[in-house]
CSV table of C-alpha atoms and ligand atoms in Angstrom, one decimal:
chain,number,residue,atom,x,y,z
D,1,MET,CA,-73.6,-111.6,-85.5
D,2,SER,CA,-70.1,-112.9,-85.0
D,3,ASP,CA,-67.8,-113.3,-88.0
D,4,LEU,CA,-67.5,-116.9,-87.0
D,5,ALA,CA,-71.2,-117.7,-87.1
D,6,LEU,CA,-72.3,-120.8,-89.0
D,7,ASP,CA,-75.0,-123.3,-89.6
D,8,PHE,CA,-74.1,-126.8,-88.4
D,9,CYS,CA,-76.6,-129.5,-89.3
D,10,GLY,CA,-79.4,-127.0,-89.2
D,11,VAL,CA,-78.3,-125.6,-85.8
D,12,ALA,CA,-77.2,-122.0,-85.7
D,13,LEU,CA,-73.8,-121.6,-83.9
D,14,GLU,CA,-72.1,-118.3,-83.1
D,15,GLY,CA,-68.8,-119.9,-84.0
D,16,PRO,CA,-67.1,-123.2,-84.7
D,17,VAL,CA,-65.4,-124.0,-81.3
D,18,LEU,CA,-67.0,-126.8,-79.2
D,19,ASN,CA,-65.7,-128.7,-76.2
D,20,ALA,CA,-64.7,-132.3,-76.7
D,21,SER,CA,-67.0,-134.7,-74.7
D,22,GLY,CA,-65.8,-135.5,-71.2
D,23,THR,CA,-63.3,-132.7,-70.9
D,24,PHE,CA,-65.3,-129.8,-69.6
D,25,ASP,CA,-67.9,-130.1,-66.8
D,26,ALA,CA,-70.2,-127.2,-67.3
D,27,ILE,CA,-72.2,-127.9,-64.2
D,28,ALA,CA,-69.0,-127.9,-62.0
D,29,ALA,CA,-67.7,-124.9,-63.8
D,30,ARG,CA,-71.0,-123.0,-63.1
D,31,ARG,CA,-70.6,-123.9,-59.4
D,32,ALA,CA,-67.0,-122.6,-59.5
D,33,PHE,CA,-67.5,-119.4,-61.6
D,34,GLY,CA,-71.1,-118.6,-61.1
D,35,ASP,CA,-73.1,-116.7,-63.7
D,36,ALA,CA,-69.8,-115.3,-65.1
D,37,LEU,CA,-69.5,-118.6,-66.9
D,38,LEU,CA,-72.8,-118.0,-68.7
D,39,GLU,CA,-71.7,-114.4,-69.7
D,40,ARG,CA,-68.3,-115.6,-71.0
D,41,PHE,CA,-69.1,-119.2,-72.0
D,42,PRO,CA,-65.9,-120.6,-73.7
D,43,PHE,CA,-67.6,-122.7,-76.4
D,44,HIS,CA,-70.1,-122.1,-79.2
D,45,ALA,CA,-72.0,-125.3,-78.4
D,46,PHE,CA,-71.7,-127.6,-75.3
D,47,VAL,CA,-71.1,-131.3,-75.6
D,48,THR,CA,-71.9,-133.4,-72.5
D,49,LYS,CA,-69.8,-136.2,-71.1
D,50,THR,CA,-71.0,-139.5,-72.6
D,51,VAL,CA,-74.2,-140.7,-71.0
D,52,THR,CA,-75.0,-144.5,-70.7
D,53,VAL,CA,-78.4,-146.1,-69.8
D,54,GLU,CA,-77.1,-147.4,-66.4
D,55,PRO,CA,-75.1,-145.5,-63.9
D,56,ARG,CA,-71.3,-146.3,-64.1
D,57,GLN,CA,-68.6,-146.0,-61.5
D,58,GLY,CA,-65.8,-145.8,-64.1
D,59,ASN,CA,-62.5,-147.5,-63.9
D,60,PRO,CA,-60.4,-148.1,-60.8
D,61,PRO,CA,-57.6,-145.6,-60.1
D,62,PRO,CA,-55.1,-144.5,-61.1
D,63,ARG,CA,-57.0,-143.0,-64.1
D,64,LEU,CA,-54.5,-140.5,-65.6
D,65,TRP,CA,-50.9,-140.6,-66.8
D,66,GLU,CA,-49.1,-137.6,-68.1
D,67,THR,CA,-46.9,-138.3,-71.2
D,68,ALA,CA,-44.9,-136.2,-73.6
D,69,GLY,CA,-47.3,-133.8,-75.3
D,70,GLY,CA,-50.4,-135.2,-73.8
D,71,MET,CA,-52.0,-137.6,-71.3
D,72,VAL,CA,-53.5,-141.0,-71.2
D,73,ASN,CA,-56.8,-141.4,-69.4
D,74,SER,CA,-58.7,-144.5,-68.3
D,75,ILE,CA,-61.7,-142.8,-66.9
D,76,GLY,CA,-64.1,-145.5,-68.0
D,77,LEU,CA,-67.2,-143.3,-68.7
D,78,PRO,CA,-68.4,-142.7,-65.1
D,79,ASN,CA,-71.8,-141.1,-65.2
D,80,LYS,CA,-75.1,-141.1,-63.3
D,81,GLY,CA,-77.0,-142.9,-66.0
D,82,LEU,CA,-79.8,-141.8,-68.3
D,83,ASP,CA,-82.7,-141.2,-65.9
D,84,ALA,CA,-80.6,-139.1,-63.4
D,85,PHE,CA,-79.0,-137.2,-66.3
D,86,VAL,CA,-82.4,-136.2,-67.6
D,87,ALA,CA,-83.8,-135.4,-64.2
D,88,GLN,CA,-80.8,-133.6,-62.7
D,89,ASP,CA,-78.4,-132.4,-65.3
D,90,LEU,CA,-80.5,-131.6,-68.3
D,91,PRO,CA,-82.4,-128.7,-66.6
D,92,GLN,CA,-79.0,-127.1,-65.6
D,93,LEU,CA,-77.4,-127.6,-69.0
D,94,ALA,CA,-80.5,-126.0,-70.6
D,95,GLU,CA,-79.4,-122.8,-68.9
D,96,LEU,CA,-76.2,-122.6,-70.9
D,97,PRO,CA,-76.2,-119.9,-73.5
D,98,VAL,CA,-75.3,-122.2,-76.4
D,99,PRO,CA,-76.8,-125.2,-78.2
D,100,LEU,CA,-76.6,-128.5,-76.3
D,101,VAL,CA,-75.1,-131.7,-77.8
D,102,VAL,CA,-75.7,-134.8,-75.7
D,103,SER,CA,-73.2,-137.6,-76.1
D,104,VAL,CA,-74.5,-141.2,-75.6
D,105,MET,CA,-73.2,-144.7,-75.7
D,106,GLY,CA,-75.2,-147.9,-75.7
D,107,PHE,CA,-73.8,-151.3,-75.1
D,108,ASP,CA,-76.3,-152.8,-77.5
D,109,HIS,CA,-78.8,-151.5,-80.1
D,110,SER,CA,-81.7,-151.5,-77.7
D,111,GLU,CA,-79.8,-149.4,-75.2
D,112,LEU,CA,-78.7,-147.1,-78.0
D,113,ALA,CA,-82.3,-146.7,-79.2
D,114,ARG,CA,-83.5,-145.9,-75.7
D,115,LEU,CA,-80.8,-143.3,-75.2
D,116,VAL,CA,-81.5,-141.6,-78.6
D,117,GLU,CA,-85.2,-141.7,-78.2
D,118,THR,CA,-85.2,-140.3,-74.7
D,119,VAL,CA,-82.6,-137.6,-75.3
D,120,GLY,CA,-84.0,-136.8,-78.8
D,121,ALA,CA,-87.5,-136.1,-77.3
D,122,ARG,CA,-86.1,-133.2,-75.2
D,123,ASP,CA,-86.4,-129.7,-76.6
D,124,GLU,CA,-83.3,-128.6,-74.7
D,125,VAL,CA,-81.2,-130.9,-76.9
D,126,ALA,CA,-80.0,-129.6,-80.3
D,127,LEU,CA,-77.9,-132.5,-81.5
D,128,ILE,CA,-77.0,-136.1,-80.4
D,129,GLU,CA,-73.5,-137.4,-80.6
D,130,LEU,CA,-73.2,-141.2,-80.8
D,131,ASN,CA,-69.9,-142.3,-79.1
D,132,VAL,CA,-69.3,-145.6,-80.8
D,133,SER,CA,-66.0,-146.3,-79.2
D,134,CYS,CA,-67.3,-149.3,-77.3
D,135,PRO,CA,-67.2,-153.1,-78.1
D,136,ASN,CA,-70.2,-155.0,-79.4
D,137,VAL,CA,-71.0,-157.1,-76.3
D,138,GLU,CA,-71.7,-160.2,-78.4
D,139,THR,CA,-68.8,-160.0,-80.9
D,140,GLY,CA,-66.2,-158.0,-78.9
D,141,VAL,CA,-65.6,-155.9,-82.0
D,142,LEU,CA,-65.1,-152.2,-81.4
D,143,VAL,CA,-68.2,-150.7,-83.0
D,144,GLY,CA,-66.6,-147.5,-84.1
D,145,ALA,CA,-63.6,-149.3,-85.7
D,146,ASP,CA,-65.8,-151.5,-88.0
D,147,PRO,CA,-67.9,-150.2,-90.9
D,148,GLY,CA,-70.5,-153.0,-90.6
D,149,GLU,CA,-70.9,-152.5,-86.8
D,150,THR,CA,-71.2,-148.7,-87.2
D,151,ASP,CA,-73.7,-149.1,-90.1
D,152,ALA,CA,-75.9,-151.3,-87.9
D,153,ALA,CA,-75.6,-149.0,-84.9
D,154,VAL,CA,-76.6,-145.9,-86.8
D,155,ARG,CA,-79.5,-147.7,-88.6
D,156,ALA,CA,-80.8,-149.0,-85.2
D,157,VAL,CA,-81.3,-145.4,-84.0
D,158,ARG,CA,-81.8,-143.3,-87.1
D,159,ASP,CA,-85.6,-143.5,-87.1
D,160,ARG,CA,-85.8,-142.9,-83.3
D,161,THR,CA,-85.2,-139.1,-83.6
D,162,ALA,CA,-85.5,-136.2,-86.0
D,163,LYS,CA,-82.5,-134.5,-84.3
D,164,PRO,CA,-79.2,-134.4,-86.1
D,165,LEU,CA,-76.9,-137.4,-85.3
D,166,VAL,CA,-73.2,-136.9,-85.0
D,167,VAL,CA,-71.2,-140.1,-85.1
D,168,LYS,CA,-67.9,-140.0,-83.2
D,169,LEU,CA,-65.3,-142.3,-84.7
D,170,SER,CA,-62.6,-144.1,-82.9
D,171,PRO,CA,-59.1,-143.5,-84.4
D,172,ASN,CA,-58.2,-147.1,-83.5
D,173,SER,CA,-59.5,-148.5,-86.7
D,174,VAL,CA,-57.9,-149.8,-89.9
D,175,ASP,CA,-59.6,-147.1,-92.0
D,176,PRO,CA,-61.6,-144.3,-90.4
D,177,ALA,CA,-62.8,-143.1,-93.9
D,178,ASP,CA,-64.5,-146.5,-94.4
D,179,VAL,CA,-66.2,-146.2,-91.1
D,180,ALA,CA,-67.3,-142.6,-91.9
D,181,ARG,CA,-68.7,-143.7,-95.2
D,182,ALA,CA,-70.7,-146.4,-93.5
D,183,ALA,CA,-72.0,-143.9,-90.9
D,184,ALA,CA,-73.0,-141.4,-93.6
D,185,ALA,CA,-74.8,-144.1,-95.7
D,186,ALA,CA,-76.7,-145.2,-92.6
D,187,GLY,CA,-78.0,-141.7,-92.0
D,188,ALA,CA,-75.5,-139.8,-89.8
D,189,ASP,CA,-75.7,-136.0,-90.2
D,190,ALA,CA,-72.1,-135.4,-89.2
D,191,ILE,CA,-69.0,-137.2,-88.2
D,192,SER,CA,-66.8,-136.2,-85.2
D,193,LEU,CA,-63.2,-137.4,-84.8
D,194,ILE,CA,-60.8,-138.3,-83.2
D,195,ASN,CA,-61.5,-140.0,-80.0
D,196,THR,CA,-58.5,-141.0,-78.0
D,197,LEU,CA,-55.8,-143.4,-79.2
D,198,LYS,CA,-55.4,-146.6,-77.3
D,199,GLY,CA,-52.2,-146.6,-75.1
D,200,MET,CA,-50.7,-148.4,-72.1
D,201,PRO,CA,-48.3,-146.5,-69.9
D,202,LEU,CA,-46.1,-148.6,-67.5
D,203,ASP,CA,-45.3,-147.9,-63.9
D,204,PRO,CA,-41.5,-147.3,-64.0
D,205,ARG,CA,-41.0,-149.0,-60.7
D,206,THR,CA,-42.8,-152.2,-61.5
D,207,ARG,CA,-42.9,-152.3,-65.3
D,208,ARG,CA,-46.6,-153.2,-65.0
D,209,PRO,CA,-49.5,-151.2,-66.4
D,210,TRP,CA,-49.9,-148.0,-64.4
D,211,LEU,CA,-53.6,-147.4,-65.1
D,212,GLY,CA,-56.2,-149.1,-63.0
D,213,GLY,CA,-58.0,-150.0,-66.3
D,214,ARG,CA,-54.7,-151.3,-67.7
D,215,THR,CA,-55.0,-149.4,-71.0
D,216,GLY,CA,-56.2,-145.9,-71.6
D,217,GLY,CA,-56.7,-143.2,-74.3
D,218,LEU,CA,-54.0,-140.8,-75.4
D,219,SER,CA,-55.1,-137.2,-76.1
D,220,GLY,CA,-53.5,-133.8,-76.3
D,221,PRO,CA,-50.9,-132.2,-78.7
D,222,ALA,CA,-49.3,-135.6,-79.2
D,223,VAL,CA,-52.3,-136.9,-81.3
D,224,ARG,CA,-52.8,-133.8,-83.4
D,225,VAL,CA,-51.0,-135.0,-86.5
D,226,VAL,CA,-52.8,-138.3,-86.4
D,227,ALA,CA,-56.1,-136.4,-86.0
D,228,LEU,CA,-55.3,-134.1,-88.9
D,229,GLU,CA,-54.6,-137.1,-91.2
D,230,GLN,CA,-57.8,-138.8,-90.2
D,231,VAL,CA,-60.0,-135.7,-90.5
D,232,SER,CA,-58.5,-135.1,-93.9
D,233,ALA,CA,-59.2,-138.6,-95.1
D,234,VAL,CA,-62.7,-138.6,-93.8
D,235,ALA,CA,-63.4,-135.2,-95.4
D,236,GLU,CA,-62.3,-136.7,-98.7
D,237,ALA,CA,-64.7,-139.6,-98.2
D,238,VAL,CA,-67.9,-138.0,-97.1
D,239,ASP,CA,-70.0,-134.9,-97.9
D,240,ILE,CA,-71.5,-134.4,-94.4
D,241,PRO,CA,-70.0,-131.9,-91.9
D,242,ILE,CA,-67.1,-132.9,-89.7
D,243,VAL,CA,-66.2,-132.0,-86.1
D,244,GLY,CA,-62.4,-132.1,-86.0
D,245,MET,CA,-60.5,-132.6,-82.8
D,246,GLY,CA,-57.4,-134.0,-81.3
D,247,GLY,CA,-54.7,-131.9,-79.6
D,248,ILE,CA,-56.1,-128.4,-80.4
D,249,SER,CA,-54.7,-125.8,-78.2
D,250,SER,CA,-54.6,-122.6,-80.3
D,251,GLY,CA,-56.5,-120.8,-83.1
D,252,SER,CA,-53.7,-121.9,-85.5
D,253,ASP,CA,-54.3,-125.6,-84.5
D,254,ALA,CA,-58.0,-125.1,-85.1
D,255,LEU,CA,-57.3,-123.5,-88.5
D,256,ASP,CA,-55.3,-126.6,-89.4
D,257,PHE,CA,-58.4,-128.7,-88.8
D,258,LEU,CA,-60.7,-126.4,-90.7
D,259,SER,CA,-58.2,-126.3,-93.6
D,260,VAL,CA,-58.3,-130.1,-94.1
D,261,GLY,CA,-62.1,-130.2,-94.1
D,262,ALA,CA,-63.5,-129.9,-90.6
D,263,THR,CA,-66.6,-127.7,-90.4
D,264,VAL,CA,-66.2,-127.0,-86.7
D,265,VAL,CA,-63.6,-128.0,-84.1
D,266,ALA,CA,-63.6,-129.4,-80.6
D,267,VAL,CA,-61.1,-128.7,-77.8
D,268,GLY,CA,-60.5,-131.4,-75.1
D,269,THR,CA,-57.3,-131.8,-73.1
D,270,GLU,CA,-56.2,-128.2,-73.3
D,271,SER,CA,-59.3,-127.2,-71.3
D,272,PHE,CA,-57.8,-128.9,-68.3
D,273,ARG,CA,-54.9,-126.5,-68.4
D,274,ASP,CA,-57.0,-123.5,-69.3
D,275,PRO,CA,-60.8,-123.7,-68.9
D,276,SER,CA,-61.3,-120.5,-70.9
D,277,VAL,CA,-59.2,-121.7,-73.9
D,278,GLY,CA,-62.2,-122.0,-76.1
D,279,ARG,CA,-62.7,-118.3,-76.1
D,280,ARG,CA,-59.1,-117.6,-76.9
D,281,ILE,CA,-59.3,-120.0,-79.8
D,282,GLY,CA,-62.4,-118.3,-81.1
D,283,SER,CA,-60.6,-114.9,-80.9
D,284,GLU,CA,-57.6,-116.2,-82.6
D,285,LEU,CA,-59.7,-117.6,-85.4
D,286,SER,CA,-61.4,-114.3,-85.8
D,287,ALA,CA,-58.0,-112.7,-86.1
D,288,PHE,CA,-57.2,-115.1,-88.9
D,289,GLY,CA,-60.2,-113.7,-90.8
D,290,GLY,CA,-63.0,-115.8,-89.6
D,291,HIS,CA,-63.5,-119.4,-90.5
D,292,GLN,CA,-65.8,-118.5,-93.4
D,293,THR,CA,-62.7,-117.8,-95.5
D,294,ILE,CA,-61.8,-121.5,-95.4
D,295,ARG,CA,-62.6,-123.8,-98.2
D,296,LYS,CA,-62.6,-127.5,-97.7
D,297,GLY,CA,-59.3,-128.9,-98.7
D,298,GLN,CA,-57.6,-125.6,-99.4
D,299,PRO,CA,-55.1,-124.8,-96.7
D,300,ILE,CA,-54.7,-121.1,-96.2
D,301,SER,CA,-51.7,-119.2,-95.0
D,302,THR,CA,-52.2,-117.5,-91.7
D,303,SER,CA,-49.3,-115.1,-92.1
D,304,SER,CA,-51.2,-112.8,-94.4
D,305,ARG,CA,-54.3,-112.9,-92.1
D,306,ALA,CA,-53.0,-112.6,-88.6
W,1,FMN,C1,-60.4,-137.1,-69.4
W,1,FMN,C2,-61.1,-137.3,-70.7
W,1,FMN,C3,-62.4,-137.8,-70.7
W,1,FMN,C4,-63.0,-138.1,-71.9
W,1,FMN,N1,-64.3,-138.5,-71.9
W,1,FMN,C5,-65.0,-138.7,-73.1
W,1,FMN,C6,-66.3,-139.1,-73.2
W,1,FMN,O1,-67.0,-139.2,-72.1
W,1,FMN,N2,-66.9,-139.3,-74.4
W,1,FMN,C7,-66.2,-139.2,-75.6
W,1,FMN,O2,-66.8,-139.4,-76.6
W,1,FMN,N3,-64.9,-138.8,-75.6
W,1,FMN,C8,-64.3,-138.6,-74.4
W,1,FMN,N4,-63.0,-138.1,-74.4
W,1,FMN,C9,-62.3,-137.9,-75.7
W,1,FMN,C10,-62.3,-136.4,-76.1
W,1,FMN,O3,-63.7,-136.0,-76.3
W,1,FMN,C11,-61.5,-136.2,-77.4
W,1,FMN,O4,-62.1,-137.0,-78.4
W,1,FMN,C12,-60.1,-136.5,-77.3
W,1,FMN,O5,-59.6,-136.3,-76.0
W,1,FMN,C13,-59.2,-135.8,-78.3
W,1,FMN,O6,-59.2,-134.4,-78.1
W,1,FMN,P1,-58.1,-133.6,-77.3
W,1,FMN,O7,-56.7,-134.1,-77.7
W,1,FMN,O8,-58.3,-132.2,-77.6
W,1,FMN,O9,-58.3,-133.9,-75.8
W,1,FMN,C14,-62.3,-137.9,-73.2
W,1,FMN,C15,-61.0,-137.4,-73.1
W,1,FMN,C16,-60.4,-137.1,-71.9
W,1,FMN,C17,-59.0,-136.6,-72.0
């Protein structure tokens, strides 16, 4: 067994390095790399891109803007919809050598319930991640930015599955710790954060918004200190496990997140530069002595461990 192995919400993982939803397409990677991908899979669990009930085209182009230390995306959750995901993607994802986390987003409680019930009924699925970074269609309030909305969303689905529910918070809220408390009280098994920070790059020629969707989400190294602060605050606020992410590109970055209270970490934007980065981060964590040495809230020095 690896020195990084751990139990996450009752699911055995060989280590604490996941991919961040929407940043690694395992089906496309398998087409590109063949079975070598399965032999050297970069992550200890695989998180799907967010699935919605209906198919979505996503936002109009342009969808990406490179900025200092990161990028802004306005992808808009394009996906084939729940039925096609279950029929076409799930059988392929079940061949991955690691536990599967399916990320879902519903635009109202009945959609969310259908997603959780359908995905939760599948043996291939180990955990479900609720991406609550969407507006309540009636009130316009961003669900994951509001404790009351998050409480209601988690309660609407909690009884629909016995599978662990990971609630992914938006960083664009007044107090993520309050939202995390609400999610935990409503029955979440874990919290993941951060999603992207809202941003609006301008086209330098026109001084108008560059992105087809007008605004987008900032990710990459630029958000890391924001993520560390939010993970730390949430770790103080709740006793359930935390998936920490935001700008992780090395084992040292991952160790920062584990040191402030994350149980596992997820890697997003860095995978676009290096699709195998998850493996490197796992090796670097091992070199630091394995994540088991980390105690919540007790930062450790890497200099004596490297
Ligand atoms: C291109 C792109 C697509 C993303 N798609 C999703 C998604 O479908 N669902 C989701 O919950 N988060 C999505 N995210 C957010 C990431 O999962 C992650 O929370 C965020 O990028 C911060 O991590 P990073 O700085 O390591 O990229 C996306 C991010 C990027 C850059």
